[in-house]
CSV table of N, CA and C in Angstrom, one decimal:
chain,number,residue,atom,x,y,z
A,13,MET,N,44.9,11.6,-49.6
A,13,MET,CA,44.8,11.7,-48.2
A,13,MET,C,43.6,12.6,-47.8
A,14,LYS,N,43.4,13.7,-48.4
A,14,LYS,CA,42.3,14.6,-48.2
A,14,LYS,C,41.0,13.9,-48.4
A,15,SER,N,40.9,13.2,-49.5
A,15,SER,CA,39.6,12.5,-49.9
A,15,SER,C,39.3,11.4,-48.9
A,16,LEU,N,40.3,10.8,-48.3
A,16,LEU,CA,40.1,9.7,-47.2
A,16,LEU,C,39.5,10.3,-45.9
A,17,ILE,N,40.1,11.5,-45.6
A,17,ILE,CA,39.5,12.2,-44.4
A,17,ILE,C,38.1,12.6,-44.6
A,18,ILE,N,37.8,13.2,-45.8
A,18,ILE,CA,36.4,13.6,-46.1
A,18,ILE,C,35.5,12.4,-46.1
A,19,THR,N,35.9,11.3,-46.7
A,19,THR,CA,35.1,10.1,-46.7
A,19,THR,C,34.8,9.6,-45.3
A,20,ALA,N,35.9,9.6,-44.4
A,20,ALA,CA,35.7,9.1,-43.1
A,20,ALA,C,34.8,10.0,-42.3
A,21,VAL,N,34.9,11.4,-42.5
A,21,VAL,CA,34.0,12.3,-41.8
A,21,VAL,C,32.5,12.0,-42.3
A,22,LEU,N,32.3,11.9,-43.6
A,22,LEU,CA,31.0,11.6,-44.1
A,22,LEU,C,30.4,10.3,-43.6
A,23,LEU,N,31.2,9.3,-43.5
A,23,LEU,CA,30.8,8.0,-43.0
A,23,LEU,C,30.4,8.1,-41.5
A,24,VAL,N,31.2,8.8,-40.7
A,24,VAL,CA,30.9,9.0,-39.3
A,24,VAL,C,29.6,9.7,-39.1
A,25,THR,N,29.4,10.8,-39.9
A,25,THR,CA,28.2,11.6,-39.9
A,25,THR,C,27.0,10.8,-40.3
A,26,PHE,N,27.1,9.9,-41.3
A,26,PHE,CA,26.0,9.1,-41.8
A,26,PHE,C,25.7,8.1,-40.7
A,27,LEU,N,26.6,7.5,-40.1
A,27,LEU,CA,26.4,6.5,-39.0
A,27,LEU,C,25.7,7.2,-37.8
A,28,PHE,N,26.2,8.3,-37.5
A,28,PHE,CA,25.6,9.0,-36.3
A,28,PHE,C,24.2,9.4,-36.6
A,29,THR,N,23.9,9.9,-37.8
A,29,THR,CA,22.5,10.3,-38.2
A,29,THR,C,21.6,9.1,-38.2
A,30,ALA,N,22.1,8.0,-38.8
A,30,ALA,CA,21.3,6.8,-38.9
A,30,ALA,C,20.9,6.3,-37.4
A,31,THR,N,21.9,6.3,-36.6
A,31,THR,CA,21.7,5.8,-35.2
A,31,THR,C,20.7,6.8,-34.5
A,32,ALA,N,20.9,8.1,-34.6
A,32,ALA,CA,19.9,9.0,-34.0
A,32,ALA,C,18.5,8.8,-34.5
A,33,GLN,N,18.4,8.5,-35.8
A,33,GLN,CA,17.0,8.3,-36.3
A,33,GLN,C,16.4,7.1,-35.8
A,34,GLN,N,17.2,6.0,-35.7
A,34,GLN,CA,16.7,4.7,-35.1
A,34,GLN,C,16.3,4.9,-33.6
A,35,GLU,N,17.1,5.7,-32.9
A,35,GLU,CA,16.8,5.9,-31.4
A,35,GLU,C,15.5,6.7,-31.3
A,36,GLN,N,15.3,7.7,-32.2
A,36,GLN,CA,14.1,8.5,-32.2
A,36,GLN,C,12.9,7.6,-32.5
A,37,ARG,N,13.0,6.7,-33.5
A,37,ARG,CA,11.9,5.7,-33.8
A,37,ARG,C,11.6,4.9,-32.6
A,38,ASN,N,12.7,4.3,-32.0
A,38,ASN,CA,12.5,3.5,-30.8
A,38,ASN,C,11.8,4.2,-29.7
A,39,ARG,N,12.2,5.5,-29.4
A,39,ARG,CA,11.6,6.3,-28.4
A,39,ARG,C,10.1,6.5,-28.7
A,40,LYS,N,9.7,6.7,-29.9
A,40,LYS,CA,8.3,6.9,-30.3
A,40,LYS,C,7.6,5.6,-30.2
A,41,GLU,N,8.2,4.5,-30.5
A,41,GLU,CA,7.5,3.2,-30.3
A,41,GLU,C,7.2,2.9,-28.9
A,42,ARG,N,8.2,3.2,-28.0
A,42,ARG,CA,8.1,3.0,-26.6
A,42,ARG,C,7.0,3.9,-26.0
A,43,ARG,N,6.9,5.2,-26.4
A,43,ARG,CA,5.9,6.1,-26.0
A,43,ARG,C,4.5,5.6,-26.4
A,44,ASP,N,4.4,5.1,-27.7
A,44,ASP,CA,3.1,4.7,-28.2
A,44,ASP,C,2.7,3.4,-27.4
A,45,GLU,N,3.6,2.6,-27.2
A,45,GLU,CA,3.3,1.3,-26.4
A,45,GLU,C,2.9,1.6,-25.0
A,46,LYS,N,3.5,2.6,-24.4
A,46,LYS,CA,3.2,3.0,-23.0
A,46,LYS,C,1.8,3.6,-23.0
A,47,GLN,N,1.4,4.5,-24.0
A,47,GLN,CA,0.1,5.1,-24.0
A,47,GLN,C,-1.0,4.0,-24.2
A,48,ALA,N,-0.7,3.1,-25.1
A,48,ALA,CA,-1.7,2.0,-25.3
A,48,ALA,C,-1.9,1.2,-24.0
A,49,GLN,N,-0.9,0.9,-23.3
A,49,GLN,CA,-1.0,0.3,-22.0
A,49,GLN,C,-1.8,1.1,-21.0
A,50,GLN,N,-1.5,2.4,-21.0
A,50,GLN,CA,-2.3,3.3,-20.1
A,50,GLN,C,-3.8,3.3,-20.4
A,51,LYS,N,-4.0,3.4,-21.7
A,51,LYS,CA,-5.5,3.4,-22.2
A,51,LYS,C,-6.2,2.1,-21.7
A,52,GLU,N,-5.5,1.0,-21.9
A,52,GLU,CA,-6.1,-0.3,-21.4
A,52,GLU,C,-6.4,-0.3,-19.9
A,53,GLU,N,-5.4,0.1,-19.2
A,53,GLU,CA,-5.5,0.2,-17.7
A,53,GLU,C,-6.6,1.1,-17.3
A,54,ILE,N,-6.7,2.3,-17.8
A,54,ILE,CA,-7.8,3.2,-17.4
A,54,ILE,C,-9.1,2.7,-17.7
A,55,LYS,N,-9.3,2.0,-18.8
A,55,LYS,CA,-10.6,1.4,-19.2
A,55,LYS,C,-11.0,0.3,-18.2
A,56,ASN,N,-10.0,-0.5,-17.9
A,56,ASN,CA,-10.2,-1.6,-16.9
A,56,ASN,C,-10.6,-1.1,-15.5
A,57,LEU,N,-9.9,0.0,-15.1
A,57,LEU,CA,-10.2,0.6,-13.8
A,57,LEU,C,-11.6,1.1,-13.7
A,58,LEU,N,-12.1,1.8,-14.8
A,58,LEU,CA,-13.4,2.3,-14.8
A,58,LEU,C,-14.5,1.3,-14.8
A,59,GLN,N,-14.2,0.2,-15.6
A,59,GLN,CA,-15.2,-0.8,-15.7
A,59,GLN,C,-15.4,-1.6,-14.4
A,60,GLN,N,-14.2,-1.7,-13.7
A,60,GLN,CA,-14.2,-2.5,-12.4
A,60,GLN,C,-14.7,-1.6,-11.2
A,61,LYS,N,-15.0,-0.4,-11.5
A,61,LYS,CA,-15.4,0.6,-10.4
A,61,LYS,C,-14.3,0.7,-9.3
A,62,THR,N,-13.0,0.7,-9.7
A,62,THR,CA,-12.0,0.8,-8.7
A,62,THR,C,-10.9,1.7,-9.2
A,63,PHE,N,-10.9,2.9,-8.8
A,63,PHE,CA,-9.9,3.9,-9.2
A,63,PHE,C,-9.8,5.0,-8.1
A,64,VAL,N,-8.7,5.8,-8.2
A,64,VAL,CA,-8.4,6.9,-7.3
A,64,VAL,C,-8.3,8.2,-8.2
A,65,PHE,N,-9.1,9.2,-7.8
A,65,PHE,CA,-9.0,10.5,-8.5
A,65,PHE,C,-8.1,11.4,-7.7
A,66,LYS,N,-7.0,11.9,-8.3
A,66,LYS,CA,-6.0,12.8,-7.6
A,66,LYS,C,-6.1,14.2,-8.2
A,67,PRO,N,-6.8,15.1,-7.5
A,67,PRO,CA,-7.0,16.4,-8.0
A,67,PRO,C,-5.7,17.3,-7.9
A,68,THR,N,-5.5,18.1,-8.9
A,68,THR,CA,-4.4,19.1,-8.8
A,68,THR,C,-4.9,20.5,-8.7
A,69,HIS,N,-6.2,20.7,-9.2
A,69,HIS,CA,-6.7,22.0,-9.1
A,69,HIS,C,-8.2,22.0,-8.8
A,70,ALA,N,-8.7,22.9,-8.0
A,70,ALA,CA,-10.1,23.1,-7.7
A,70,ALA,C,-10.6,24.4,-8.4
A,71,MET,N,-11.8,24.3,-9.1
A,71,MET,CA,-12.3,25.4,-9.8
A,71,MET,C,-13.7,25.7,-9.3
A,72,PRO,N,-13.8,26.5,-8.2
A,72,PRO,CA,-15.1,26.9,-7.7
A,72,PRO,C,-15.9,27.7,-8.7
A,73,LEU,N,-17.2,27.7,-8.6
A,73,LEU,CA,-18.1,28.3,-9.5
A,73,LEU,C,-17.8,29.9,-9.6
A,74,GLY,N,-17.5,30.5,-8.5
A,74,GLY,CA,-17.4,31.9,-8.5
A,74,GLY,C,-16.0,32.4,-8.5
A,75,GLY,N,-15.0,31.6,-8.8
A,75,GLY,CA,-13.7,32.1,-8.7
A,75,GLY,C,-12.7,31.5,-9.6
A,76,GLY,N,-11.5,31.7,-9.5
A,76,GLY,CA,-10.4,31.2,-10.3
A,76,GLY,C,-9.9,29.8,-9.8
A,77,SER,N,-9.0,29.3,-10.5
A,77,SER,CA,-8.4,28.0,-10.2
A,77,SER,C,-7.5,28.0,-9.0
A,78,ILE,N,-7.7,27.0,-8.2
A,78,ILE,CA,-6.9,26.9,-6.9
A,78,ILE,C,-6.1,25.7,-6.9
A,79,PHE,N,-4.7,25.8,-6.8
A,79,PHE,CA,-3.8,24.7,-6.8
A,79,PHE,C,-4.0,23.9,-5.4
A,80,LEU,N,-4.1,22.6,-5.6
A,80,LEU,CA,-4.3,21.7,-4.4
A,80,LEU,C,-3.0,20.9,-4.1
A,81,SER,N,-2.9,20.6,-2.8
A,81,SER,CA,-1.8,19.7,-2.4
A,81,SER,C,-2.0,18.3,-2.8
A,82,HIS,N,-1.0,17.5,-2.7
A,82,HIS,CA,-1.1,16.1,-3.2
A,82,HIS,C,-1.9,15.2,-2.3
A,83,SER,N,-2.4,15.7,-1.1
A,83,SER,CA,-3.1,14.9,-0.2
A,83,SER,C,-4.5,14.6,-0.5
A,84,PHE,N,-5.1,15.4,-1.3
A,84,PHE,CA,-6.6,15.2,-1.6
A,84,PHE,C,-6.8,14.2,-2.6
A,85,GLU,N,-7.9,13.4,-2.5
A,85,GLU,CA,-8.2,12.4,-3.4
A,85,GLU,C,-9.7,11.9,-3.2
A,86,ALA,N,-10.2,11.2,-4.2
A,86,ALA,CA,-11.5,10.5,-4.1
A,86,ALA,C,-11.3,9.1,-4.6
A,87,GLU,N,-11.5,8.1,-3.8
A,87,GLU,CA,-11.3,6.7,-4.2
A,87,GLU,C,-12.6,6.0,-4.3
A,88,ILE,N,-12.8,5.5,-5.5
A,88,ILE,CA,-14.0,4.6,-5.7
A,88,ILE,C,-13.5,3.2,-5.7
A,89,LYS,N,-14.1,2.4,-4.8
A,89,LYS,CA,-13.7,1.0,-4.6
A,89,LYS,C,-15.0,0.2,-4.5
A,90,ASN,N,-15.2,-0.6,-5.6
A,90,ASN,CA,-16.5,-1.3,-5.7
A,90,ASN,C,-17.6,-0.4,-5.7
A,91,ASP,N,-18.5,-0.4,-4.6
A,91,ASP,CA,-19.6,0.5,-4.6
A,91,ASP,C,-19.5,1.5,-3.4
A,92,THR,N,-18.3,1.9,-3.1
A,92,THR,CA,-18.1,2.9,-2.0
A,92,THR,C,-17.2,4.0,-2.5
A,93,LEU,N,-17.5,5.2,-2.1
A,93,LEU,CA,-16.7,6.4,-2.3
A,93,LEU,C,-16.1,6.9,-1.0
A,94,ASN,N,-14.8,6.9,-1.1
A,94,ASN,CA,-14.0,7.5,0.0
A,94,ASN,C,-13.5,8.9,-0.4
A,95,SER,N,-14.2,9.9,-0.1
A,95,SER,CA,-13.9,11.2,-0.6
A,95,SER,C,-13.2,12.1,0.4
A,96,TYR,N,-12.1,12.7,0.0
A,96,TYR,CA,-11.4,13.6,0.8
A,96,TYR,C,-11.0,14.8,-0.2
A,97,LEU,N,-12.0,15.7,-0.4
A,97,LEU,CA,-11.8,16.8,-1.4
A,97,LEU,C,-12.2,18.1,-0.7
A,98,PRO,N,-11.5,19.2,-1.0
A,98,PRO,CA,-11.8,20.4,-0.4
A,98,PRO,C,-13.1,21.1,-1.1
A,99,PHE,N,-13.8,21.9,-0.3
A,99,PHE,CA,-14.9,22.6,-0.9
A,99,PHE,C,-14.7,24.1,-0.8
A,100,TYR,N,-14.8,24.8,-1.9
A,100,TYR,CA,-14.7,26.3,-2.0
A,100,TYR,C,-15.9,26.8,-2.6
A,101,GLY,N,-16.6,27.7,-2.0
A,101,GLY,CA,-17.9,28.2,-2.5
A,101,GLY,C,-18.9,28.5,-1.5
A,102,VAL,N,-20.1,28.6,-1.9
A,102,VAL,CA,-21.2,29.0,-1.1
A,102,VAL,C,-22.0,27.8,-0.6
A,103,ALA,N,-22.2,27.6,0.7
A,103,ALA,CA,-23.0,26.6,1.2
A,103,ALA,C,-24.4,27.2,1.6
A,104,TYR,N,-25.5,26.6,1.0
A,104,TYR,CA,-26.8,27.1,1.3
A,104,TYR,C,-27.3,26.6,2.6
A,105,ARG,N,-26.8,25.4,3.0
A,105,ARG,CA,-27.2,24.7,4.2
A,105,ARG,C,-26.0,23.9,4.6
A,106,ALA,N,-25.6,24.0,5.9
A,106,ALA,CA,-24.4,23.3,6.4
A,106,ALA,C,-24.6,22.8,7.8
A,107,ASP,N,-23.8,21.8,8.2
A,107,ASP,CA,-23.9,21.2,9.5
A,107,ASP,C,-23.3,22.2,10.5
A,108,TYR,N,-24.0,22.5,11.5
A,108,TYR,CA,-23.6,23.6,12.5
A,108,TYR,C,-22.3,23.0,13.3
A,109,GLY,N,-21.3,23.8,13.4
A,109,GLY,CA,-20.1,23.5,14.2
A,109,GLY,C,-19.2,22.4,13.5
A,110,SER,N,-19.5,22.0,12.3
A,110,SER,CA,-18.6,21.0,11.7
A,110,SER,C,-17.3,21.6,11.3
A,111,THR,N,-16.2,20.9,11.5
A,111,THR,CA,-14.9,21.4,11.1
A,111,THR,C,-14.3,20.6,9.9
A,112,ARG,N,-15.1,19.7,9.4
A,112,ARG,CA,-14.7,18.8,8.3
A,112,ARG,C,-15.2,19.4,7.0
A,113,SER,N,-14.5,19.2,5.9
A,113,SER,CA,-15.0,19.6,4.6
A,113,SER,C,-16.3,18.9,4.3
A,114,ALA,N,-17.1,19.5,3.5
A,114,ALA,CA,-18.4,19.0,3.0
A,114,ALA,C,-18.2,17.7,2.2
A,115,PHE,N,-17.0,17.6,1.6
A,115,PHE,CA,-16.7,16.5,0.7
A,115,PHE,C,-15.7,15.5,1.3
A,116,ASP,N,-15.7,15.4,2.7
A,116,ASP,CA,-14.8,14.5,3.4
A,116,ASP,C,-15.7,13.4,4.1
A,117,PHE,N,-15.9,12.3,3.4
A,117,PHE,CA,-16.8,11.2,3.9
A,117,PHE,C,-16.5,9.9,3.2
A,118,ILE,N,-17.1,8.9,3.7
A,118,ILE,CA,-17.1,7.5,3.1
A,118,ILE,C,-18.6,7.2,3.0
A,119,GLN,N,-19.1,7.0,1.8
A,119,GLN,CA,-20.5,6.7,1.6
A,119,GLN,C,-20.7,5.7,0.4
A,120,PRO,N,-21.8,4.9,0.4
A,120,PRO,CA,-22.0,4.1,-0.7
A,120,PRO,C,-22.4,4.9,-2.0
A,121,VAL,N,-22.0,4.3,-3.1
A,121,VAL,CA,-22.3,4.9,-4.4
A,121,VAL,C,-23.6,4.4,-5.0
A,122,GLU,N,-24.5,5.2,-5.6
A,122,GLU,CA,-25.7,4.8,-6.2
A,122,GLU,C,-25.7,5.2,-7.7
A,123,ASP,N,-26.3,4.4,-8.5
A,123,ASP,CA,-26.5,4.6,-9.9
A,123,ASP,C,-25.2,4.9,-10.7
A,124,TYR,N,-24.2,4.1,-10.5
A,124,TYR,CA,-22.9,4.2,-11.2
A,124,TYR,C,-23.2,3.9,-12.7
A,125,SER,N,-22.7,4.9,-13.5
A,125,SER,CA,-22.8,4.6,-15.0
A,125,SER,C,-21.5,4.9,-15.6
A,126,PHE,N,-21.1,4.1,-16.5
A,126,PHE,CA,-19.8,4.2,-17.3
A,126,PHE,C,-20.1,4.2,-18.7
A,127,GLU,N,-19.7,5.2,-19.5
A,127,GLU,CA,-19.9,5.1,-20.9
A,127,GLU,C,-18.6,5.7,-21.7
A,128,GLU,N,-18.5,5.1,-22.8
A,128,GLU,CA,-17.4,5.6,-23.7
A,128,GLU,C,-17.9,6.8,-24.5
A,129,VAL,N,-17.2,7.9,-24.6
A,129,VAL,CA,-17.6,9.0,-25.4
A,129,VAL,C,-16.5,9.3,-26.3
A,130,LYS,N,-16.7,10.3,-27.2
A,130,LYS,CA,-15.7,10.6,-28.3
A,130,LYS,C,-14.3,10.8,-27.8
A,131,SER,N,-14.2,11.6,-26.7
A,131,SER,CA,-12.9,12.0,-26.2
A,131,SER,C,-12.4,11.1,-25.0
A,132,GLY,N,-13.1,10.0,-24.7
A,132,GLY,CA,-12.6,9.2,-23.6
A,132,GLY,C,-13.8,8.5,-22.9
A,133,TYR,N,-14.0,8.8,-21.7
A,133,TYR,CA,-15.0,8.2,-20.9
A,133,TYR,C,-15.8,9.1,-20.0
A,134,ARG,N,-17.0,8.8,-19.6
A,134,ARG,CA,-17.8,9.5,-18.7
A,134,ARG,C,-18.3,8.6,-17.6
A,135,VAL,N,-18.0,8.9,-16.4
A,135,VAL,CA,-18.4,8.1,-15.2
A,135,VAL,C,-19.3,9.1,-14.4
A,136,THR,N,-20.5,8.6,-14.0
A,136,THR,CA,-21.5,9.4,-13.2
A,136,THR,C,-22.0,8.5,-12.2
A,137,PHE,N,-22.1,9.1,-10.9
A,137,PHE,CA,-22.8,8.4,-9.9
A,137,PHE,C,-23.3,9.4,-8.8
A,138,ASP,N,-24.2,8.9,-8.0
A,138,ASP,CA,-24.8,9.8,-6.9
A,138,ASP,C,-24.4,9.2,-5.6
A,139,VAL,N,-24.3,10.2,-4.6
A,139,VAL,CA,-24.0,9.8,-3.2
A,139,VAL,C,-24.9,10.6,-2.3
A,140,LYS,N,-25.4,10.0,-1.3
A,140,LYS,CA,-26.2,10.6,-0.3
A,140,LYS,C,-25.3,10.8,1.0
A,141,ASN,N,-25.1,12.0,1.4
A,141,ASN,CA,-24.2,12.3,2.6
A,141,ASN,C,-25.0,13.1,3.6
A,142,LYS,N,-25.4,12.6,4.7
A,142,LYS,CA,-26.2,13.3,5.7
A,142,LYS,C,-27.4,14.0,5.0
A,143,MET,N,-27.4,15.3,5.0
A,143,MET,CA,-28.6,16.1,4.5
A,143,MET,C,-28.3,16.4,2.9
A,144,ASP,N,-27.2,16.0,2.4
A,144,ASP,CA,-26.9,16.4,1.1
A,144,ASP,C,-26.9,15.3,0.1
A,145,TYR,N,-27.3,15.6,-1.1
A,145,TYR,CA,-27.4,14.6,-2.2
A,145,TYR,C,-26.4,15.2,-3.3
A,146,LEU,N,-25.4,14.4,-3.6
A,146,LEU,CA,-24.3,14.9,-4.5
A,146,LEU,C,-24.3,14.0,-5.8
A,147,THR,N,-24.0,14.6,-6.9
A,147,THR,CA,-23.8,14.0,-8.1
A,147,THR,C,-22.4,14.2,-8.6
A,148,PHE,N,-21.6,13.1,-8.8
A,148,PHE,CA,-20.2,13.2,-9.3
A,148,PHE,C,-20.2,12.8,-10.7
A,149,GLN,N,-19.6,13.7,-11.6
A,149,GLN,CA,-19.5,13.3,-12.9
A,149,GLN,C,-18.0,13.6,-13.4
A,150,PHE,N,-17.4,12.4,-13.8
A,150,PHE,CA,-16.0,12.4,-14.2
A,150,PHE,C,-16.0,12.5,-15.8
A,151,GLN,N,-15.2,13.4,-16.4
A,151,GLN,CA,-14.9,13.3,-17.8
A,151,GLN,C,-13.4,12.9,-17.9
A,152,ILE,N,-13.2,11.7,-18.4
A,152,ILE,CA,-11.8,11.2,-18.3
A,152,ILE,C,-11.3,10.9,-19.7
A,153,SER,N,-10.0,11.4,-20.0
A,153,SER,CA,-9.4,11.2,-21.2
A,153,SER,C,-9.0,9.7,-21.3
A,154,GLU,N,-8.5,9.3,-22.4
A,154,GLU,CA,-8.1,7.9,-22.6
A,154,GLU,C,-6.9,7.5,-21.8
A,155,ILE,N,-6.1,8.5,-21.5
A,155,ILE,CA,-4.9,8.3,-20.7
A,155,ILE,C,-5.0,8.7,-19.2
A,156,GLY,N,-6.2,9.1,-18.8
A,156,GLY,CA,-6.4,9.3,-17.4
A,156,GLY,C,-6.6,10.8,-16.9
A,157,TYR,N,-6.3,11.8,-17.8
A,157,TYR,CA,-6.6,13.2,-17.3
A,157,TYR,C,-8.1,13.4,-17.1
A,158,THR,N,-8.4,14.0,-16.0
A,158,THR,CA,-9.8,14.0,-15.6
A,158,THR,C,-10.3,15.3,-15.1
A,159,THR,N,-11.5,15.6,-15.5
A,159,THR,CA,-12.3,16.8,-14.8
A,159,THR,C,-13.5,16.2,-14.1
A,160,LEU,N,-13.5,16.5,-12.8
A,160,LEU,CA,-14.6,16.0,-12.0
A,160,LEU,C,-15.6,17.2,-11.6
A,161,SER,N,-16.8,17.1,-11.9
A,161,SER,CA,-17.8,18.1,-11.5
A,161,SER,C,-18.7,17.5,-10.4
A,162,VAL,N,-18.8,18.3,-9.3
A,162,VAL,CA,-19.7,17.8,-8.2
A,162,VAL,C,-20.8,18.8,-8.1
A,163,ILE,N,-22.0,18.2,-8.2
A,163,ILE,CA,-23.2,19.1,-8.0
A,163,ILE,C,-23.9,18.7,-6.8
A,164,SER,N,-24.2,19.6,-5.9
A,164,SER,CA,-24.8,19.3,-4.6
A,164,SER,C,-26.1,20.0,-4.5
A,165,THR,N,-27.0,19.5,-3.6
A,165,THR,CA,-28.3,20.1,-3.3
A,165,THR,C,-28.1,21.3,-2.4
A,166,ASN,N,-27.1,21.3,-1.5
A,166,ASN,CA,-26.9,22.3,-0.5
A,166,ASN,C,-25.7,23.2,-0.7
A,167,ARG,N,-25.0,23.1,-1.9
A,167,ARG,CA,-23.8,23.9,-2.1
A,167,ARG,C,-23.7,24.3,-3.6
A,168,GLN,N,-22.9,25.3,-3.8
A,168,GLN,CA,-22.6,25.6,-5.2
A,168,GLN,C,-21.9,24.5,-5.9
A,169,ALA,N,-22.0,24.3,-7.1
A,169,ALA,CA,-21.2,23.3,-7.9
A,169,ALA,C,-19.8,23.7,-7.9
A,170,ILE,N,-18.9,22.7,-8.0
A,170,ILE,CA,-17.4,22.9,-8.0
A,170,ILE,C,-16.9,21.9,-9.0
A,171,SER,N,-15.8,22.2,-9.6
A,171,SER,CA,-15.1,21.2,-10.5
A,171,SER,C,-13.6,21.1,-10.0
A,172,TYR,N,-13.1,19.9,-10.3
A,172,TYR,CA,-11.7,19.6,-10.0
A,172,TYR,C,-11.1,19.1,-11.3
A,173,TYR,N,-9.7,19.4,-11.4
A,173,TYR,CA,-9.0,18.8,-12.5
A,173,TYR,C,-7.8,18.0,-11.9
A,174,GLY,N,-7.6,16.9,-12.5
A,174,GLY,CA,-6.5,16.0,-12.0
A,174,GLY,C,-6.3,14.8,-12.9
A,175,HIS,N,-6.0,13.6,-12.3
A,175,HIS,CA,-5.9,12.4,-13.1
A,175,HIS,C,-6.4,11.2,-12.2
A,176,ILE,N,-6.7,10.1,-12.9
A,176,ILE,CA,-7.0,8.9,-12.1
A,176,ILE,C,-5.9,7.9,-12.2
A,177,GLU,N,-5.9,7.0,-11.2
A,177,GLU,CA,-4.8,6.0,-11.2
A,177,GLU,C,-5.4,4.8,-10.5
A,178,ALA,N,-4.7,3.7,-10.5
A,178,ALA,CA,-5.0,2.5,-9.7
A,178,ALA,C,-4.9,2.8,-8.3
A,179,PRO,N,-5.7,2.2,-7.4
A,179,PRO,CA,-5.5,2.4,-6.0
A,179,PRO,C,-4.3,1.6,-5.5
A,180,GLN,N,-3.7,2.1,-4.5
A,180,GLN,CA,-2.6,1.4,-3.8
A,180,GLN,C,-3.1,0.2,-3.1
A,181,GLU,N,-2.4,-0.9,-3.1
A,181,GLU,CA,-2.8,-2.2,-2.5
A,181,GLU,C,-2.7,-2.1,-1.0
A,182,ASP,N,-1.9,-1.3,-0.4
A,182,ASP,CA,-1.7,-1.3,1.1
A,182,ASP,C,-2.6,-0.5,1.9
A,183,ARG,N,-3.7,-0.1,1.3
A,183,ARG,CA,-4.7,0.7,2.0
A,183,ARG,C,-5.6,-0.1,2.8
């Protein structure tokens, strides 16, 4: 009787362990499949020049990281940039009396370049906004984590950290 109980306990333990290992393998396969799908989606968005950058942090040149609300973004659609990003730093030249951020505008994109690099992708383009000439450089990982550096002729450089995603269709 005692050996029957021990055998039953060992059998249940074996089945439970085998089931847990199979579930862990299935979870890993699903995660790998999801990442492969994300990588393909990110690459397609960048090649089509249609994506939205959602920043989570701003990193001004002279200070620490600043957490940003979810409302900021920069949307690239075809050859147009719809930018709604905050600016923190020194402005060497600014519009008198303006209440809008220096990076709140809709302007055409010039010299869009997309290249694959070792750690993901690099997207660079220029924008002319009133008296300012801006260079946007995105360093994008294969799954969409992004660092955006903005270099301006009239302001200190600033960087943002966040991710890119597909634009929503109802805009």
